[in-house]
Amino acid sequence: MSDASQLMRPGETRRQRNAADKCRAILSGARANFMAHGFGGASMDAIAEAASVSKMTLYRYFDSKEVLFAGRIE
């Protein structure tokens, strides 16, 4: 594996790595949407699409747009 993001940390399971990758993708998609459209204009549908995850997956990680926004600014 040449890509550092593909390497597993010691003790990390494949499931943990996949969850961390999805969370990073969601936060990245959220950032792009919030920056482009503001809080009011960003939608969970657009964020899920930008992150290449289902809306159900998005809500599994973040209960609401407010929680997701707070995760982006922490």
mmCIF file of N, CA and C in Angstrom:
data_model
loop_
_atom_site.group_PDB
_atom_site.id
_atom_site.type_symbol
_atom_site.label_atom_id
_atom_site.label_comp_id
_atom_site.label_asym_id
_atom_site.label_seq_id
_atom_site.Cartn_x
_atom_site.Cartn_y
_atom_site.Cartn_z
ATOM 1 N N MET A 1 0.836 -1.187 0.000
ATOM 2 C CA MET A 1 0.000 0.000 0.000
ATOM 3 C C MET A 1 0.879 1.248 0.000
ATOM 4 N N SER A 2 0.719 2.042 -0.997
ATOM 5 C CA SER A 2 1.558 3.226 -1.091
ATOM 6 C C SER A 2 0.921 4.462 -0.480
ATOM 7 N N ASP A 3 -0.400 4.516 -0.453
ATOM 8 C CA ASP A 3 -1.112 5.666 0.090
ATOM 9 C C ASP A 3 -1.154 5.583 1.611
ATOM 10 N N ALA A 4 -0.646 6.607 2.296
ATOM 11 C CA ALA A 4 -0.582 6.608 3.767
ATOM 12 C C ALA A 4 -1.968 6.505 4.391
ATOM 13 N N SER A 5 -3.006 7.041 3.722
ATOM 14 C CA SER A 5 -4.351 6.968 4.291
ATOM 15 C C SER A 5 -4.894 5.543 4.275
ATOM 16 N N GLN A 6 -4.293 4.666 3.484
ATOM 17 C CA GLN A 6 -4.725 3.278 3.401
ATOM 18 C C GLN A 6 -4.095 2.419 4.496
ATOM 19 N N LEU A 7 -3.051 2.914 5.149
ATOM 20 C CA LEU A 7 -2.357 2.136 6.161
ATOM 21 C C LEU A 7 -3.151 2.098 7.455
ATOM 22 N N MET A 8 -3.200 0.925 8.045
ATOM 23 C CA MET A 8 -3.910 0.782 9.319
ATOM 24 C C MET A 8 -2.939 1.040 10.460
ATOM 25 N N ARG A 9 -3.433 1.706 11.472
ATOM 26 C CA ARG A 9 -2.627 1.950 12.666
ATOM 27 C C ARG A 9 -2.586 0.672 13.488
ATOM 28 N N PRO A 10 -1.548 0.491 14.302
ATOM 29 C CA PRO A 10 -1.493 -0.697 15.150
ATOM 30 C C PRO A 10 -2.740 -0.795 16.028
ATOM 31 N N GLY A 11 -3.359 -1.953 16.039
ATOM 32 C CA GLY A 11 -4.548 -2.173 16.850
ATOM 33 C C GLY A 11 -5.840 -1.697 16.208
ATOM 34 N N GLU A 12 -5.762 -1.058 15.049
ATOM 35 C CA GLU A 12 -6.957 -0.548 14.386
ATOM 36 C C GLU A 12 -7.556 -1.642 13.498
ATOM 37 N N THR A 13 -8.845 -1.832 13.607
ATOM 38 C CA THR A 13 -9.510 -2.814 12.759
ATOM 39 C C THR A 13 -9.922 -2.168 11.444
ATOM 40 N N ARG A 14 -10.219 -2.982 10.478
ATOM 41 C CA ARG A 14 -10.682 -2.480 9.181
ATOM 42 C C ARG A 14 -11.983 -1.692 9.355
ATOM 43 N N ARG A 15 -12.851 -2.162 10.234
ATOM 44 C CA ARG A 15 -14.118 -1.468 10.498
ATOM 45 C C ARG A 15 -13.862 -0.076 11.080
ATOM 46 N N GLN A 16 -12.917 0.027 12.011
ATOM 47 C CA GLN A 16 -12.587 1.330 12.604
ATOM 48 C C GLN A 16 -12.012 2.270 11.549
ATOM 49 N N ARG A 17 -11.153 1.744 10.684
ATOM 50 C CA ARG A 17 -10.569 2.582 9.638
ATOM 51 C C ARG A 17 -11.645 3.054 8.673
ATOM 52 N N ASN A 18 -12.560 2.158 8.296
ATOM 53 C CA ASN A 18 -13.639 2.548 7.385
ATOM 54 C C ASN A 18 -14.535 3.610 8.014
ATOM 55 N N ALA A 19 -14.835 3.466 9.299
ATOM 56 C CA ALA A 19 -15.660 4.456 10.001
ATOM 57 C C ALA A 19 -14.960 5.803 10.039
ATOM 58 N N ALA A 20 -13.664 5.799 10.318
ATOM 59 C CA ALA A 20 -12.907 7.052 10.362
ATOM 60 C C ALA A 20 -12.853 7.701 8.979
ATOM 61 N N ASP A 21 -12.690 6.883 7.940
ATOM 62 C CA ASP A 21 -12.674 7.412 6.573
ATOM 63 C C ASP A 21 -14.021 8.041 6.207
ATOM 64 N N LYS A 22 -15.124 7.388 6.581
ATOM 65 C CA LYS A 22 -16.456 7.941 6.294
ATOM 66 C C LYS A 22 -16.671 9.244 7.044
ATOM 67 N N CYS A 23 -16.255 9.275 8.303
ATOM 68 C CA CYS A 23 -16.420 10.491 9.098
ATOM 69 C C CYS A 23 -15.641 11.646 8.473
ATOM 70 N N ARG A 24 -14.418 11.385 8.038
ATOM 71 C CA ARG A 24 -13.618 12.429 7.382
ATOM 72 C C ARG A 24 -14.282 12.897 6.088
ATOM 73 N N ALA A 25 -14.826 11.968 5.318
ATOM 74 C CA ALA A 25 -15.503 12.327 4.069
ATOM 75 C C ALA A 25 -16.732 13.188 4.347
ATOM 76 N N ILE A 26 -17.485 12.821 5.375
ATOM 77 C CA ILE A 26 -18.675 13.594 5.743
ATOM 78 C C ILE A 26 -18.279 15.002 6.174
ATOM 79 N N LEU A 27 -17.273 15.109 7.015
ATOM 80 C CA LEU A 27 -16.842 16.426 7.488
ATOM 81 C C LEU A 27 -16.305 17.275 6.338
ATOM 82 N N SER A 28 -15.616 16.661 5.408
ATOM 83 C CA SER A 28 -15.112 17.386 4.246
ATOM 84 C C SER A 28 -16.267 17.871 3.363
ATOM 85 N N GLY A 29 -17.233 16.992 3.119
ATOM 86 C CA GLY A 29 -18.404 17.390 2.337
ATOM 87 C C GLY A 29 -19.206 18.480 3.027
ATOM 88 N N ALA A 30 -19.302 18.382 4.339
ATOM 89 C CA ALA A 30 -20.027 19.403 5.105
ATOM 90 C C ALA A 30 -19.313 20.744 5.011
ATOM 91 N N ARG A 31 -18.015 20.722 5.145
ATOM 92 C CA ARG A 31 -17.249 21.972 5.063
ATOM 93 C C ARG A 31 -17.496 22.661 3.726
ATOM 94 N N ALA A 32 -17.393 21.891 2.654
ATOM 95 C CA ALA A 32 -17.593 22.464 1.323
ATOM 96 C C ALA A 32 -18.995 23.050 1.182
ATOM 97 N N ASN A 33 -19.999 22.343 1.669
ATOM 98 C CA ASN A 33 -21.373 22.831 1.569
ATOM 99 C C ASN A 33 -21.625 24.044 2.440
ATOM 100 N N PHE A 34 -21.141 24.026 3.664
ATOM 101 C CA PHE A 34 -21.336 25.171 4.549
ATOM 102 C C PHE A 34 -20.617 26.411 4.008
ATOM 103 N N MET A 35 -19.440 26.210 3.442
ATOM 104 C CA MET A 35 -18.692 27.349 2.892
ATOM 105 C C MET A 35 -19.391 27.912 1.648
ATOM 106 N N ALA A 36 -19.927 27.047 0.834
ATOM 107 C CA ALA A 36 -20.545 27.485 -0.417
ATOM 108 C C ALA A 36 -21.946 28.066 -0.220
ATOM 109 N N HIS A 37 -22.698 27.506 0.739
ATOM 110 C CA HIS A 37 -24.113 27.873 0.844
ATOM 111 C C HIS A 37 -24.517 28.439 2.197
ATOM 112 N N GLY A 38 -23.597 28.500 3.143
ATOM 113 C CA GLY A 38 -23.952 28.940 4.483
ATOM 114 C C GLY A 38 -24.730 27.854 5.205
ATOM 115 N N PHE A 39 -24.940 28.047 6.501
ATOM 116 C CA PHE A 39 -25.635 27.042 7.289
ATOM 117 C C PHE A 39 -27.049 26.805 6.767
ATOM 118 N N GLY A 40 -27.783 27.878 6.520
ATOM 119 C CA GLY A 40 -29.170 27.756 6.084
ATOM 120 C C GLY A 40 -29.327 27.140 4.707
ATOM 121 N N GLY A 41 -28.373 27.367 3.841
ATOM 122 C CA GLY A 41 -28.470 26.860 2.474
ATOM 123 C C GLY A 41 -27.932 25.457 2.286
ATOM 124 N N ALA A 42 -27.128 24.989 3.208
ATOM 125 C CA ALA A 42 -26.577 23.635 3.115
ATOM 126 C C ALA A 42 -27.663 22.628 3.482
ATOM 127 N N SER A 43 -27.676 21.514 2.785
ATOM 128 C CA SER A 43 -28.664 20.475 3.096
ATOM 129 C C SER A 43 -27.955 19.166 3.398
ATOM 130 N N MET A 44 -28.616 18.353 4.211
ATOM 131 C CA MET A 44 -28.056 17.043 4.534
ATOM 132 C C MET A 44 -27.984 16.178 3.274
ATOM 133 N N ASP A 45 -28.919 16.341 2.356
ATOM 134 C CA ASP A 45 -28.873 15.602 1.088
ATOM 135 C C ASP A 45 -27.612 15.954 0.307
ATOM 136 N N ALA A 46 -27.330 17.248 0.183
ATOM 137 C CA ALA A 46 -26.151 17.690 -0.567
ATOM 138 C C ALA A 46 -24.866 17.257 0.126
ATOM 139 N N ILE A 47 -24.848 17.300 1.445
ATOM 140 C CA ILE A 47 -23.663 16.883 2.195
ATOM 141 C C ILE A 47 -23.424 15.387 2.010
ATOM 142 N N ALA A 48 -24.479 14.590 2.087
ATOM 143 C CA ALA A 48 -24.344 13.143 1.874
ATOM 144 C C ALA A 48 -23.825 12.852 0.469
ATOM 145 N N GLU A 49 -24.352 13.571 -0.506
ATOM 146 C CA GLU A 49 -23.902 13.381 -1.885
ATOM 147 C C GLU A 49 -22.428 13.764 -2.037
ATOM 148 N N ALA A 50 -22.036 14.882 -1.457
ATOM 149 C CA ALA A 50 -20.638 15.319 -1.546
ATOM 150 C C ALA A 50 -19.690 14.338 -0.865
ATOM 151 N N ALA A 51 -20.166 13.684 0.179
ATOM 152 C CA ALA A 51 -19.344 12.729 0.924
ATOM 153 C C ALA A 51 -19.416 11.323 0.335
ATOM 154 N N SER A 52 -20.258 11.127 -0.667
ATOM 155 C CA SER A 52 -20.469 9.810 -1.278
ATOM 156 C C SER A 52 -20.925 8.770 -0.261
ATOM 157 N N VAL A 53 -21.844 9.202 0.602
ATOM 158 C CA VAL A 53 -22.454 8.284 1.569
ATOM 159 C C VAL A 53 -23.968 8.453 1.462
ATOM 160 N N SER A 54 -24.691 7.479 1.979
ATOM 161 C CA SER A 54 -26.149 7.603 1.993
ATOM 162 C C SER A 54 -26.566 8.567 3.102
ATOM 163 N N LYS A 55 -27.761 9.069 2.990
ATOM 164 C CA LYS A 55 -28.285 9.955 4.026
ATOM 165 C C LYS A 55 -28.411 9.203 5.352
ATOM 166 N N MET A 56 -28.746 7.925 5.287
ATOM 167 C CA MET A 56 -28.831 7.109 6.492
ATOM 168 C C MET A 56 -27.459 7.011 7.176
ATOM 169 N N THR A 57 -26.415 6.831 6.390
ATOM 170 C CA THR A 57 -25.058 6.796 6.956
ATOM 171 C C THR A 57 -24.711 8.135 7.577
ATOM 172 N N LEU A 58 -25.048 9.214 6.896
ATOM 173 C CA LEU A 58 -24.780 10.549 7.420
ATOM 174 C C LEU A 58 -25.421 10.732 8.795
ATOM 175 N N TYR A 59 -26.688 10.347 8.916
ATOM 176 C CA TYR A 59 -27.396 10.493 10.189
ATOM 177 C C TYR A 59 -26.891 9.499 11.244
ATOM 178 N N ARG A 60 -26.267 8.421 10.827
ATOM 179 C CA ARG A 60 -25.682 7.492 11.782
ATOM 180 C C ARG A 60 -24.488 8.150 12.493
ATOM 181 N N TYR A 61 -23.787 9.012 11.786
ATOM 182 C CA TYR A 61 -22.623 9.697 12.344
ATOM 183 C C TYR A 61 -22.987 11.015 13.013
ATOM 184 N N PHE A 62 -23.966 11.725 12.467
ATOM 185 C CA PHE A 62 -24.343 13.048 12.971
ATOM 186 C C PHE A 62 -25.866 13.133 13.031
ATOM 187 N N ASP A 63 -26.408 13.383 14.218
ATOM 188 C CA ASP A 63 -27.854 13.378 14.448
ATOM 189 C C ASP A 63 -28.605 14.488 13.714
ATOM 190 N N SER A 64 -27.934 15.596 13.436
ATOM 191 C CA SER A 64 -28.611 16.731 12.815
ATOM 192 C C SER A 64 -27.595 17.632 12.125
ATOM 193 N N LYS A 65 -28.098 18.567 11.353
ATOM 194 C CA LYS A 65 -27.222 19.534 10.680
ATOM 195 C C LYS A 65 -26.495 20.386 11.716
ATOM 196 N N GLU A 66 -27.169 20.698 12.801
ATOM 197 C CA GLU A 66 -26.547 21.496 13.866
ATOM 198 C C GLU A 66 -25.356 20.764 14.487
ATOM 199 N N VAL A 67 -25.529 19.478 14.744
ATOM 200 C CA VAL A 67 -24.439 18.674 15.322
ATOM 201 C C VAL A 67 -23.292 18.571 14.328
ATOM 202 N N LEU A 68 -23.606 18.387 13.064
ATOM 203 C CA LEU A 68 -22.581 18.315 12.023
ATOM 204 C C LEU A 68 -21.829 19.635 11.914
ATOM 205 N N PHE A 69 -22.542 20.739 11.943
ATOM 206 C CA PHE A 69 -21.914 22.051 11.880
ATOM 207 C C PHE A 69 -20.984 22.253 13.081
ATOM 208 N N ALA A 70 -21.444 21.875 14.256
ATOM 209 C CA ALA A 70 -20.604 21.997 15.451
ATOM 210 C C ALA A 70 -19.343 21.135 15.313
ATOM 211 N N GLY A 71 -19.471 19.961 14.697
ATOM 212 C CA GLY A 71 -18.310 19.101 14.453
ATOM 213 C C GLY A 71 -17.331 19.717 13.485
ATOM 214 N N ARG A 72 -17.822 20.553 12.589
ATOM 215 C CA ARG A 72 -16.950 21.234 11.617
ATOM 216 C C ARG A 72 -16.164 22.379 12.241
ATOM 217 N N ILE A 73 -16.707 23.005 13.250
ATOM 218 C CA ILE A 73 -16.031 24.173 13.785
ATOM 219 C C ILE A 73 -15.215 23.876 15.042
ATOM 220 N N GLU A 74 -15.279 22.660 15.551
ATOM 221 C CA GLU A 74 -14.493 22.309 16.738
ATOM 222 C C GLU A 74 -13.043 22.126 16.400
#
